[in-house]
Coordinates of C-alpha atoms in Angstrom, one line a residue:
X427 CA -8.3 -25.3 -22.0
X428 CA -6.2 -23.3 -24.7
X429 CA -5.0 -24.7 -27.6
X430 CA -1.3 -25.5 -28.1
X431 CA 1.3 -27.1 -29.8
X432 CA 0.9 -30.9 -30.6
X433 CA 1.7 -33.5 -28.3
X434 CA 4.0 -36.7 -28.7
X435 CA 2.7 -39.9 -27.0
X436 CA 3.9 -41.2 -24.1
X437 CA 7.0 -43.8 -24.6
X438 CA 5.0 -45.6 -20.6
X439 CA 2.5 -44.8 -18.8
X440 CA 3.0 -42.5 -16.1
X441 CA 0.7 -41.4 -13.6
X442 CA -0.9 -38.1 -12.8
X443 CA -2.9 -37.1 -9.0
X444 CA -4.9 -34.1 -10.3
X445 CA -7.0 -32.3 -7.5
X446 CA -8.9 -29.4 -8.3
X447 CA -12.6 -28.1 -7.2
X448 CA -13.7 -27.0 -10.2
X449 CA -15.0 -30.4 -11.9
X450 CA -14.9 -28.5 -15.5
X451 CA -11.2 -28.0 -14.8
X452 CA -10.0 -31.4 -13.4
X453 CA -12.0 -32.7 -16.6
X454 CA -10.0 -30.5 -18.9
X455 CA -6.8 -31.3 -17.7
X456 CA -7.2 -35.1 -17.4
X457 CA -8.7 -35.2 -20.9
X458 CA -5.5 -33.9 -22.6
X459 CA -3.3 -35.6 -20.4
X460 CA -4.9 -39.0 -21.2
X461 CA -4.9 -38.6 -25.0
X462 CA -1.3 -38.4 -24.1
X463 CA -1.3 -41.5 -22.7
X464 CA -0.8 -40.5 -18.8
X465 CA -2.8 -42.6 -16.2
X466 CA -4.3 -39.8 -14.5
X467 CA -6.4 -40.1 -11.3
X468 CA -8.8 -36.9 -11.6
X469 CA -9.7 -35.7 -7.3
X470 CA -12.2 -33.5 -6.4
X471 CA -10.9 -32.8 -2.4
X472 CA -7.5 -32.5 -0.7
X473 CA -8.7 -35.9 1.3
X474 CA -8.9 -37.8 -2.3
X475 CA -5.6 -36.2 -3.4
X476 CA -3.9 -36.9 -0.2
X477 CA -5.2 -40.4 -0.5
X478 CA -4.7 -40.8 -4.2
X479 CA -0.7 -40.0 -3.5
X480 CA -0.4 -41.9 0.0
X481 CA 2.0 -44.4 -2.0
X482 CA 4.3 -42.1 -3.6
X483 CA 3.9 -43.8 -7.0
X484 CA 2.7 -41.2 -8.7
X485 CA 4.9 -39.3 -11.2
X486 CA 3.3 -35.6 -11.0
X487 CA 1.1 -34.1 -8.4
X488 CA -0.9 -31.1 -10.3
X489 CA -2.9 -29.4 -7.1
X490 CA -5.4 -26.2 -7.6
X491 CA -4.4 -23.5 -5.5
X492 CA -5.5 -20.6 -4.3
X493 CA -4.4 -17.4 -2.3
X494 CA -4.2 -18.2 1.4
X495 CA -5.3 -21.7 1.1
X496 CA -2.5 -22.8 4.0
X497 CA -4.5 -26.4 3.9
X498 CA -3.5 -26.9 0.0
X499 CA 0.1 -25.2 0.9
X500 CA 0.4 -27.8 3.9
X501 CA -0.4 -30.8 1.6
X502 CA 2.2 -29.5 -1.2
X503 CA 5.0 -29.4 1.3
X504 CA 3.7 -32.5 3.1
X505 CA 3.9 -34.3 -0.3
X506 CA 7.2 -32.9 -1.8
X507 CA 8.7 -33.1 1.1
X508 CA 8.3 -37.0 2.0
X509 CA 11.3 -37.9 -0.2
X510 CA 8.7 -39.3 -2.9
X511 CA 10.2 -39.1 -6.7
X512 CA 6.8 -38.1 -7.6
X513 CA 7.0 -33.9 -8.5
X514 CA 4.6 -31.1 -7.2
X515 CA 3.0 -28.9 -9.8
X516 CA 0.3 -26.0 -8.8
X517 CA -2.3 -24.5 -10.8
X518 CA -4.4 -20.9 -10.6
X519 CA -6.1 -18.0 -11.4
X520 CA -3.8 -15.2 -12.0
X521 CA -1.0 -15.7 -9.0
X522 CA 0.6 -12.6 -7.8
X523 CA 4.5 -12.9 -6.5
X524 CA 3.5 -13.5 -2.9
X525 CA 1.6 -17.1 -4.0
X526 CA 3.8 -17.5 -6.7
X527 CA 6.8 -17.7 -4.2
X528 CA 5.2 -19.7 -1.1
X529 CA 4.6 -22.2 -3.6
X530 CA 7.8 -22.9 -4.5
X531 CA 9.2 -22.3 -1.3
X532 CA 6.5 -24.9 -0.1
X533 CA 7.6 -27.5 -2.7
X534 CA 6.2 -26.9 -6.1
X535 CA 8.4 -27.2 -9.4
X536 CA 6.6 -25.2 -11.3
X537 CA 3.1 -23.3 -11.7
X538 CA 0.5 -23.0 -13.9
X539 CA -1.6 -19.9 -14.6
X540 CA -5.1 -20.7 -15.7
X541 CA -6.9 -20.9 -18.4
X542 CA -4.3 -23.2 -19.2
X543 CA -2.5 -23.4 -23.0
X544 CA -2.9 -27.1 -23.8
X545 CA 0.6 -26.9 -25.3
X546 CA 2.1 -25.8 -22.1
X547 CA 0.4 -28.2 -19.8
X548 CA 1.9 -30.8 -21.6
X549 CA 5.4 -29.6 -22.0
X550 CA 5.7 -28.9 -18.1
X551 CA 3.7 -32.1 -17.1
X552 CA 5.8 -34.3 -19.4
X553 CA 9.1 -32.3 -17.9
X554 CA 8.0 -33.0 -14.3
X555 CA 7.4 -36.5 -14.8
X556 CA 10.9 -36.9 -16.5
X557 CA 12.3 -35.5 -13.0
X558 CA 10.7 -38.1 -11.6
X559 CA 12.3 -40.5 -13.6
X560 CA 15.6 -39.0 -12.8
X561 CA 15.0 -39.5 -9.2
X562 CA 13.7 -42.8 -9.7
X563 CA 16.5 -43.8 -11.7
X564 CA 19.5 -41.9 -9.6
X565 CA 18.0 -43.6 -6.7
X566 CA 18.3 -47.1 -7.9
X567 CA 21.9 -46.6 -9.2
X568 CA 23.2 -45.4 -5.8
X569 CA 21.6 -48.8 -4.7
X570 CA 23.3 -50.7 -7.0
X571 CA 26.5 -49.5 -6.5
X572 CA 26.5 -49.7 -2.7
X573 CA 25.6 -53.5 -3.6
X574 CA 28.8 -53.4 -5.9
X575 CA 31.0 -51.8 -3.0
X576 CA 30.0 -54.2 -0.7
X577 CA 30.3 -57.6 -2.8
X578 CA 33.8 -55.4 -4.1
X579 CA 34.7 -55.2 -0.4
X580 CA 33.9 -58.7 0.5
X581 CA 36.2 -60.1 -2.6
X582 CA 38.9 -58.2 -1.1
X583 CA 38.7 -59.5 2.0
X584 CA 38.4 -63.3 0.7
X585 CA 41.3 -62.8 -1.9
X586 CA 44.2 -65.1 -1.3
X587 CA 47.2 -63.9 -0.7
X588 CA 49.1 -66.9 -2.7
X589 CA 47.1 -66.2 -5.9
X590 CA 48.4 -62.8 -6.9
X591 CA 46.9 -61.0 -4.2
X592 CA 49.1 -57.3 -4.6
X593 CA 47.6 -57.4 -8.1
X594 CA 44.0 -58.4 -7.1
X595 CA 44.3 -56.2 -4.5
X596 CA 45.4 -53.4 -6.5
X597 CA 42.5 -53.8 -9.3
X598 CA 39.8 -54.2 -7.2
X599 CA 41.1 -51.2 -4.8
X600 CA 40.9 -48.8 -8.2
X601 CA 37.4 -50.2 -8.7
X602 CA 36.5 -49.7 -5.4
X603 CA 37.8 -46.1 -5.8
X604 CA 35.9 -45.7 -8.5
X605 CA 32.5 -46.4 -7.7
X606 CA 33.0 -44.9 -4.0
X607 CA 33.7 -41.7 -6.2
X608 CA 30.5 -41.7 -8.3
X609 CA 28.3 -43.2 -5.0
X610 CA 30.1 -39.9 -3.2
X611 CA 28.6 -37.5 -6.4
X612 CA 25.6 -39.2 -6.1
X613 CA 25.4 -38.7 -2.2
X614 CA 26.5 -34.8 -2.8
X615 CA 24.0 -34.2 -5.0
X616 CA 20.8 -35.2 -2.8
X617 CA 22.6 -34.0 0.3
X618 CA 23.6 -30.4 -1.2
X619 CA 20.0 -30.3 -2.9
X620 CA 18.0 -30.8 0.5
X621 CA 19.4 -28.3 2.1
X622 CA 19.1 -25.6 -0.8
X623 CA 15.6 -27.4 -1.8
X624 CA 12.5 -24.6 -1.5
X625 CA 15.3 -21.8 -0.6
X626 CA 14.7 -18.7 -2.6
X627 CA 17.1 -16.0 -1.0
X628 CA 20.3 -15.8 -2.9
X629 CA 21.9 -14.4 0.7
X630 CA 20.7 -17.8 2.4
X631 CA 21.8 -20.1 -1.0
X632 CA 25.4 -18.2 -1.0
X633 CA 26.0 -18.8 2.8
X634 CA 24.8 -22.7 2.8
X635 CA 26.8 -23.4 -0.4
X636 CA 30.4 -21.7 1.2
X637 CA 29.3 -23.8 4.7
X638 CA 28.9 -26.8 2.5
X639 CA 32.3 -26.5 0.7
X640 CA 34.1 -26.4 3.9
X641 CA 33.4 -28.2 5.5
X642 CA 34.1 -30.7 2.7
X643 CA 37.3 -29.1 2.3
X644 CA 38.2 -28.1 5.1
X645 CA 39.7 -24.2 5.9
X646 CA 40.0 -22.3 2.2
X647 CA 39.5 -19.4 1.5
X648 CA 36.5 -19.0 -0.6
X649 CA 34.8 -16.4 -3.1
X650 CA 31.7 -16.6 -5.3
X651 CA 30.8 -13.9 -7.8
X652 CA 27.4 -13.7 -9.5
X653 CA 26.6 -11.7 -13.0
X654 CA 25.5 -8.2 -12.3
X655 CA 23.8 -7.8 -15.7
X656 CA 26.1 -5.1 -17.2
X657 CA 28.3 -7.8 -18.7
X658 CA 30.4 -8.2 -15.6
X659 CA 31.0 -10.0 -12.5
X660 CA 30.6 -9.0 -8.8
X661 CA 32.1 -10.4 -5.2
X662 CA 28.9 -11.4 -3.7
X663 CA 30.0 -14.0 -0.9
X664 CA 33.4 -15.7 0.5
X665 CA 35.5 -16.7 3.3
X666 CA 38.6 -15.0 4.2
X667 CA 40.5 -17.6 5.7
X668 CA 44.7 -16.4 5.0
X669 CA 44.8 -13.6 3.2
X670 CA 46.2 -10.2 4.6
X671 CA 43.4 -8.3 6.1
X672 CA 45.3 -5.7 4.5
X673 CA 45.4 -6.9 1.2
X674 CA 42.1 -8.7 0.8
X675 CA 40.3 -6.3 -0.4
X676 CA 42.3 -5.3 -3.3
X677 CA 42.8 -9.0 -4.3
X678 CA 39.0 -9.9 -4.0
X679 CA 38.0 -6.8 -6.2
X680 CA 40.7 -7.9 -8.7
X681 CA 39.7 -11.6 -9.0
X682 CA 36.2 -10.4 -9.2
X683 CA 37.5 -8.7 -12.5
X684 CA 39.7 -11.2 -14.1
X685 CA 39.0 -14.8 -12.9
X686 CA 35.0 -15.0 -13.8
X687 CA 35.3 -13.9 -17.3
X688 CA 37.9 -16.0 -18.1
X689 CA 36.3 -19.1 -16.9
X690 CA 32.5 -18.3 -16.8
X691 CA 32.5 -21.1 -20.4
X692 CA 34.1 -23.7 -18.6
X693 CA 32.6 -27.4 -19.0
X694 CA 34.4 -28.7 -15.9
X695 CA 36.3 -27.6 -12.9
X696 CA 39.5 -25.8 -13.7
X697 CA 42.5 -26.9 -11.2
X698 CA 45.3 -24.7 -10.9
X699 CA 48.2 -26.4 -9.5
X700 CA 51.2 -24.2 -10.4
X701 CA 52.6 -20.7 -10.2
X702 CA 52.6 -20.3 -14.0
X703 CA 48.9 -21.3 -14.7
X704 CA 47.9 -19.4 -11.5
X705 CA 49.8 -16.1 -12.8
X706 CA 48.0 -16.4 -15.8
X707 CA 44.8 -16.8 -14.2
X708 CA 45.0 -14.4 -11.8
X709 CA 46.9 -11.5 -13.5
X710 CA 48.0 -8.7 -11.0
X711 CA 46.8 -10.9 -8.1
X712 CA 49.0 -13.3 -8.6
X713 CA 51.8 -12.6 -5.8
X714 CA 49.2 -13.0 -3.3
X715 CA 48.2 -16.6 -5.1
X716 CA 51.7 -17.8 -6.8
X717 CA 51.6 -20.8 -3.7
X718 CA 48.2 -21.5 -3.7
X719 CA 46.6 -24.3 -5.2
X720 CA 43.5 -22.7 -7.3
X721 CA 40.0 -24.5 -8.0
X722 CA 37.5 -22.6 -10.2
X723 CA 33.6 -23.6 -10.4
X724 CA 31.8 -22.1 -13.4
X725 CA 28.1 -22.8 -12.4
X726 CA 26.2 -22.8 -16.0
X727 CA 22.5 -22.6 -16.6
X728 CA 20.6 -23.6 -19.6
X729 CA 22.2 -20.5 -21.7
X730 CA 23.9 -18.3 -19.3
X731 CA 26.8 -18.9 -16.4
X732 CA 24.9 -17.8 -13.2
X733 CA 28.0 -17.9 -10.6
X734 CA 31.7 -18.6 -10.5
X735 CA 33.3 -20.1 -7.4
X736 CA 36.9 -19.3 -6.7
X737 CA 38.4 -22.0 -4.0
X738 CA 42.2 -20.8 -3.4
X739 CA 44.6 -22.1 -0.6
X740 CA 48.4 -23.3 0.3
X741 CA 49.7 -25.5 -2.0
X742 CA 51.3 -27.6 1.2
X743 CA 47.5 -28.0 1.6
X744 CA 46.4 -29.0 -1.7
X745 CA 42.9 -30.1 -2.5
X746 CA 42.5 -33.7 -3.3
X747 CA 41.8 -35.0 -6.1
X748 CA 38.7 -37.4 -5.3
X749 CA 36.8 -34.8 -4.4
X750 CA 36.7 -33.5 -8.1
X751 CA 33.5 -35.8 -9.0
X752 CA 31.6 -34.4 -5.8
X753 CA 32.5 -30.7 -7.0
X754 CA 31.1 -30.9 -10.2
X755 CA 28.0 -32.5 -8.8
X756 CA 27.7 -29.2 -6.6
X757 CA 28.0 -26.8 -9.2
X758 CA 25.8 -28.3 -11.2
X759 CA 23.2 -28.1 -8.3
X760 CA 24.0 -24.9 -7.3
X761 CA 23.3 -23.8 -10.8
X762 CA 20.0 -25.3 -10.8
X763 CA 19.1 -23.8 -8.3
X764 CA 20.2 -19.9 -9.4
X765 CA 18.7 -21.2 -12.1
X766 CA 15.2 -21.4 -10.2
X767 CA 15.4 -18.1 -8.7
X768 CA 15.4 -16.6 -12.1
X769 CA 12.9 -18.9 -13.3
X770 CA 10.7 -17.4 -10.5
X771 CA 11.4 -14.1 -10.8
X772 CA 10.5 -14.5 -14.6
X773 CA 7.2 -16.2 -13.8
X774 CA 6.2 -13.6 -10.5
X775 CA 7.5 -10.4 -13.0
X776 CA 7.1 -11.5 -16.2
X777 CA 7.2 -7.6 -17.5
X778 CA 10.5 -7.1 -16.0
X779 CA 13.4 -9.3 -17.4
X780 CA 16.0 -10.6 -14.8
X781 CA 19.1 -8.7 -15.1
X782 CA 21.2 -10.1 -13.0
X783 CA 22.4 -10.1 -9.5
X784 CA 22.6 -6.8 -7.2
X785 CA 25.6 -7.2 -5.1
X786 CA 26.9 -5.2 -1.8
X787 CA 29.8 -6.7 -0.3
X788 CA 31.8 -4.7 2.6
X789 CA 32.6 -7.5 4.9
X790 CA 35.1 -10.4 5.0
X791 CA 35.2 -13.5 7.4
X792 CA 38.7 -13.9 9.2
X793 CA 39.3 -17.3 10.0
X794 CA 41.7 -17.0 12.2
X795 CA 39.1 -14.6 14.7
X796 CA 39.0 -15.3 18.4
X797 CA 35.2 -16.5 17.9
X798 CA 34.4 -19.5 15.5
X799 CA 31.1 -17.7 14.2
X800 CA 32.1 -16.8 10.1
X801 CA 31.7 -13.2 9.3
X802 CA 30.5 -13.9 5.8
X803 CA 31.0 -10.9 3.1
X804 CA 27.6 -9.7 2.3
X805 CA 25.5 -11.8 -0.3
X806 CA 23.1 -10.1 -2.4
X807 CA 19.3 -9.8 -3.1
X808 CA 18.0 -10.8 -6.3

């Protein structure tokens, strides 16, 4: 085991399944783990592992692997897959790209490359186990405000309609509002996540994410434009749903050009609900948006905006309101999850920097088409 930075202790004790063969190596790791004050349960086989982890208590899962060991690669997505909080690490010798992306198509959340730097085990280990916590924790709130809606619910339908009862009514209805709005984020957030959990192709990611938003939405038109690495934006995915076939192409390439960089630093979602913020938005797209009612998703990463989502319809039509919490619980996942694919690109090519996204888009999806299958705009490969 490497040196590395120093560690901090443990604020509680968390617990850490580590299977790996190689007794010199499960000693290693265990050894600077427990100075750290993690409970760690050191197994030599899969069987011990799998039976060390039946309960799902555990906080990380650190499993040896090695090329073409589909037993090992079973048991990761057998384990990160069963809706445990507990998070699946990996460890090996020198992974090339193929075993570096099966495992975190399988499951993992990260991947160590042995000999292992004590000062990295320990920053990744500790950062997994916080996930966990955040599961943990997001879990037990959604409980807890179901419990609220329902008492909520049954006050409302005991209040007395003598003692105030429009007033109580009213209060407890904007309460009830409330909390259905952050139970809904809540829900979006590990609905949207399983299905783009493990999914590595941007193509696939794009395509779920615009199927997702409608059918939330309902029929919008729909564009997402990722970072090309020259500084600048590109179409890479969207839904026509009203534009003229005629003019869609110019008014794509033109928001591609304008609406990104002027909203990639945006902390929240920006809603356009009139002609003159649209105009100014939009530029020399605006006569084909002046009546539309605009939403714009910047998706930040840690230090860089990895997509920006352009929703744009009628304003007869215009999106509701509640459905703001829920949308900036999916960009925020959405950009997690960008956020992985670069992560893993990084880690599989660490010689060759990401750079962006390459994008190819020739196609557009007319909604009003005889046949209900979408003819999605070409996505991109990473």
């Amino acid at each position: 085991m490497s040196d590395g930075s120093t560690a901090r202790v443990l604020s509680r004790t968390r617990t850490v399944v580590c299977f790996d063969p190689d007794p010199a190596a499960r000693e290693a790791i265990t050894g600077v783990l427990g100075t750290l004050g993690f409970a760690c349960v050191p197994t030599p086989d899969i069987d011990a592992a799998r039976a060390a982890s039946e309960d799902a208590s555990y906080d990380v899962l650190l499993v040896a692997l090695t090329p073409d060991d589909e037993d090992t690669l079973a048991f990761i997505e057998q384990r990160a897959r069963s809706g445990a909080a507990g998070r699946v690490m990996a460890t090996c010798d020198a992974p090339d790209a193929r075993l570096a992306i099966e495992a975190m198509r399988r499951g993992c959340v990260d991947l160590l490359v042995k000999p292992i730097v004590r000062g990295e085990l320990i920053e990744r280990v500790e950062a997994a186990a916080v996930q966990a916590d955040a599961l943990r924790s997001q879990a037990r709130r959604i409980d807890r405000l179901k419990r609220i809606c329902r008492r909520l619910s049954d006050r409302r339908d005991e209040a007395n309609a003598e003692q105030t009862a429009a007033n109580i009514a009213a209060d407890m209805e904007a309460a009830f509002q409330r909390i259905a709005g952050q139970v809904g984020a809540l829900t979006m957030a590990t609905d949207f996540g399983t299905r783009l959990k493990g999914e590595l192709d941007i193509e696939t990611i794009l395509r779920t994410t615009l199927e997702y938003l409608l059918g939330k939405l309902g029929p919008t038109n729909a564009a997402v434009f990722l970072p090309t690495g020259s500084g600048d934006y590109a179409l890479s995915a969207y839904v026509n749903h009203d534009v003229s076939g005629d003019n869609a192409e110019f008014v794509l390439d033109h928001l591609a050009d304008v609406v990104p960089a002027r909203y990639e630093e945006y902390e929240q979602v920006a809603h356009l609900t009139s002609s003159e913020a649209v105009d100014e938005a939009v530029g020399e797209a605006a006569p084909w948006l002046e009546q539309s009612d605009v939403l714009v998703l910047a998706c930040r990463g840690e230090t860089d905006t990895l997509a920006v989502v352009m929703l744009f319809r009628d304003r007869s039509e215009p999106f509701d309101l509640a459905m703001m919490p829920e949308l900036e619980t999916l960009r925020a996942v959405l950009a997690d999850q960008l956020g992985r694919v670069v992560k893993i690109h990084n880690r599989a090519k660490p010689d060759a920097d990401w750079n962006g996204f390459f994008v190819d888009t020739d196609e557009t999806y007319d909604a009003d088409a005889e046949d209900d299958t979408p003819d999605w705009g070409d996505s991109l490969a990473a």
